[in-house]
Amino acid sequence: MYTQALDLPQQNPEGRPPSLAENPAWQAEFDAKIDAGGFIEPKDWMPEAYRKTLVRQISQHAHSEIVGMLPEGNWISRAPTLKRKAILLAKVQDEGGHGLYLYAAAETLGVSRDKLTDALLSGRAKYSSIFNYPTLSWADVGVIGWLVDGAAIMNQIPLCKCSYGPYARAMVRICKEESFHQRQGFDALLQLMQGTEAQREMVQDAVNRWWWPSIMMFGPHDSDSTHTGQNTRWGIKRISNDDLRQKFIDATVKQAEVLGVTLPDPELKWNEQRGHYDFGRIDWEEFWNVVNGHGQCNVDRLAARRKAWDDGAWVREAAMAHADKAARRAQAAA
Amino acid sequence: MERKEWPLWEVFVRSRNGLDHKHCGSVHAPDARLALQVARDVYTRRQEGVSIWVVQADHIVASDPDAKPELFDPAEDKIYRHPTFYKLPDEVNHM
Ligand SMILES: [Fe+2]
Ligand SMILES: [Fe+2]
């Protein structure tokens, strides 16, 4: 994972329409490139608003990957078998890698890594709301892989073709790895479902808690998302929030059947006319509550990231001091 | 406190012998040795490579995108540099 459509008014105080006055000729060239389905590369001219939107989106995405290591990391030391522990370690390490690919992509837009980290640690930056829910049982780890990474894959595949080259390339790399995340989750759940009654109940309980937050990951309804139009024009957003959500729900119903769990939505049923599943009303109040910092784990997550940053400070400083000293010595010897 | 950020390194990976090293992203590291180590962890967790190059990003000299026309357009009308420019008799046209 993990990206969430966060193109929301609250998150975007500095967002503004692209300034066409910046340079009409360059703007025309930029528009033509986008219209032709081409890519924008780091040193190319781009409208300032495009650059800002990308910095915000890519860094939020990177923060989500990094914070996303925490809920599952919580279970590494308690994984039920050595095999599951090795798998979970690899998965969590992948998420760290995803964060790093994405920070590197954001940095090509002229923003420093330290500044991005500071935005997260200070609480100014957003990350996906899904990670502010707790992982209460081992089944949560499987359900996160299945539903949360599954939703992330739906969100992320269209980004592999987004107009900004470094972001698109990072997404290609990420998407290749996400499939493992989803499949290992489903596999862990299948095994639990073949176990005892208590284990099956544990899976159902985890599904009950994660289903709605998972489908909220696609962001607000299209009618309520303000920046979709501009982001579509810029080739950053290719498929709308509601379309992606529908696609995810349609794909997941069958998987739930195979697993033998019930998705906790009594209104979920096939609509012959639409050719899609209908589903119940999403509790947006809860969504906004979590996005705006009042979820169950918002405080813990940021505290954990701050502690990691502070505890690692001496390592970063010592390594840099050592490198500087070695460079000075090499220079003196030359 | 003002802190010096670890420098940025560009990472190039040869996926297997017989192929070129290809740019795949960047990492921050204090020195070359750690840059290689970090690049291995970040970009080759699934045997994506058999060899890694790291180059400090400051040391890369890149052409200016605005200079694209003068650098690359002169080649545009030199179609005789391509084999397809030459139409040969059918019997020998696979040459
Ligand atoms: Fe990820
Ligand atoms: Fe993932």
PDB file of C-alpha atoms in Angstrom, chain A residues 26 33 43-44 90 93-94 97-98 100-101 104 107 112-115 173 177 180-181 309 315-317 319-320 322-324, chain B residues 1 3-8 23-31 33-34 38 41-43 45-46 48 62-63 65-66 68:
ATOM      1  CA  TRP A  26       5.519  26.677 -21.884  1.00  0.00           C
ATOM      2  CA  LYS A  33       2.442  16.762 -23.675  1.00  0.00           C
ATOM      3  CA  LYS A  43      13.627  19.186 -15.083  1.00  0.00           C
ATOM      4  CA  ASP A  44      10.798  19.956 -17.524  1.00  0.00           C
ATOM      5  CA  ALA A  90       9.144  -9.195   4.170  1.00  0.00           C
ATOM      6  CA  GLN A  93       9.971  -4.248   4.775  1.00  0.00           C
ATOM      7  CA  ASP A  94       8.338  -3.807   1.360  1.00  0.00           C
ATOM      8  CA  GLY A  97      10.725   0.342   0.581  1.00  0.00           C
ATOM      9  CA  HIS A  98       7.578   1.798  -0.985  1.00  0.00           C
ATOM     10  CA  LEU A 100      11.489   5.277   0.156  1.00  0.00           C
ATOM     11  CA  TYR A 101      10.743   4.955  -3.576  1.00  0.00           C
ATOM     12  CA  ALA A 104      12.777   9.787  -3.777  1.00  0.00           C
ATOM     13  CA  GLU A 107      12.423  14.869  -4.005  1.00  0.00           C
ATOM     14  CA  SER A 112      14.110  17.909   0.665  1.00  0.00           C
ATOM     15  CA  ARG A 113      13.638  14.625   2.498  1.00  0.00           C
ATOM     16  CA  ASP A 114      14.048  16.360   5.849  1.00  0.00           C
ATOM     17  CA  LYS A 115      11.284  18.785   5.002  1.00  0.00           C
ATOM     18  CA  ARG A 173       7.723  -1.018  -8.925  1.00  0.00           C
ATOM     19  CA  GLU A 177       5.154  -6.016  -4.983  1.00  0.00           C
ATOM     20  CA  PHE A 180       2.336 -10.585  -2.850  1.00  0.00           C
ATOM     21  CA  HIS A 181       0.860  -8.503  -0.007  1.00  0.00           C
ATOM     22  CA  TRP A 309      13.204   9.642  14.287  1.00  0.00           C
ATOM     23  CA  VAL A 315      23.071   7.186  14.151  1.00  0.00           C
ATOM     24  CA  ARG A 316      22.420   9.685  11.362  1.00  0.00           C
ATOM     25  CA  GLU A 317      24.790  12.201  12.917  1.00  0.00           C
ATOM     26  CA  ALA A 319      27.443   8.185  10.219  1.00  0.00           C
ATOM     27  CA  MET A 320      27.700  11.632   8.647  1.00  0.00           C
ATOM     28  CA  HIS A 322      32.375   9.466  10.130  1.00  0.00           C
ATOM     29  CA  ALA A 323      31.925  10.009   6.397  1.00  0.00           C
ATOM     30  CA  ASP A 324      33.150  13.616   6.670  1.00  0.00           C
TER      31      ASP A 324
ATOM     32  CA  MET B   1      19.248  22.197  15.485  1.00  0.00           C
ATOM     33  CA  ARG B   3      21.496  19.145  10.700  1.00  0.00           C
ATOM     34  CA  LYS B   4      23.292  18.129   7.580  1.00  0.00           C
ATOM     35  CA  GLU B   5      21.071  15.851   5.505  1.00  0.00           C
ATOM     36  CA  TRP B   6      22.684  12.670   4.174  1.00  0.00           C
ATOM     37  CA  PRO B   7      23.582  13.247   0.519  1.00  0.00           C
ATOM     38  CA  LEU B   8      21.447  11.880  -2.282  1.00  0.00           C
ATOM     39  CA  HIS B  23      18.542   3.929 -13.340  1.00  0.00           C
ATOM     40  CA  CYS B  24      15.994   2.829 -10.764  1.00  0.00           C
ATOM     41  CA  GLY B  25      15.743   5.566  -8.157  1.00  0.00           C
ATOM     42  CA  SER B  26      17.756   7.212  -5.424  1.00  0.00           C
ATOM     43  CA  VAL B  27      18.714   6.831  -1.786  1.00  0.00           C
ATOM     44  CA  HIS B  28      20.202   8.971   0.967  1.00  0.00           C
ATOM     45  CA  ALA B  29      23.440   7.737   2.526  1.00  0.00           C
ATOM     46  CA  PRO B  30      26.419   9.327   4.279  1.00  0.00           C
ATOM     47  CA  ASP B  31      29.038   7.679   2.054  1.00  0.00           C
ATOM     48  CA  ARG B  33      29.750   2.187   1.042  1.00  0.00           C
ATOM     49  CA  LEU B  34      26.482   2.772   2.864  1.00  0.00           C
ATOM     50  CA  VAL B  38      20.996   0.963   1.307  1.00  0.00           C
ATOM     51  CA  ASP B  41      18.014  -3.154   0.611  1.00  0.00           C
ATOM     52  CA  VAL B  42      15.724  -0.712  -1.154  1.00  0.00           C
ATOM     53  CA  TYR B  43      15.982  -1.783  -4.784  1.00  0.00           C
ATOM     54  CA  ARG B  45      14.829  -7.324  -2.348  1.00  0.00           C
ATOM     55  CA  ARG B  46      13.782  -9.849  -4.999  1.00  0.00           C
ATOM     56  CA  GLU B  48      16.285  -7.609  -9.256  1.00  0.00           C
ATOM     57  CA  ALA B  62      22.467  16.512 -17.183  1.00  0.00           C
ATOM     58  CA  SER B  63      21.471  18.208 -20.396  1.00  0.00           C
ATOM     59  CA  PRO B  65      15.514  20.172 -21.115  1.00  0.00           C
ATOM     60  CA  ASP B  66      15.161  23.621 -22.674  1.00  0.00           C
ATOM     61  CA  LYS B  68      16.285  19.819 -26.361  1.00  0.00           C
TER      62      LYS B  68
END
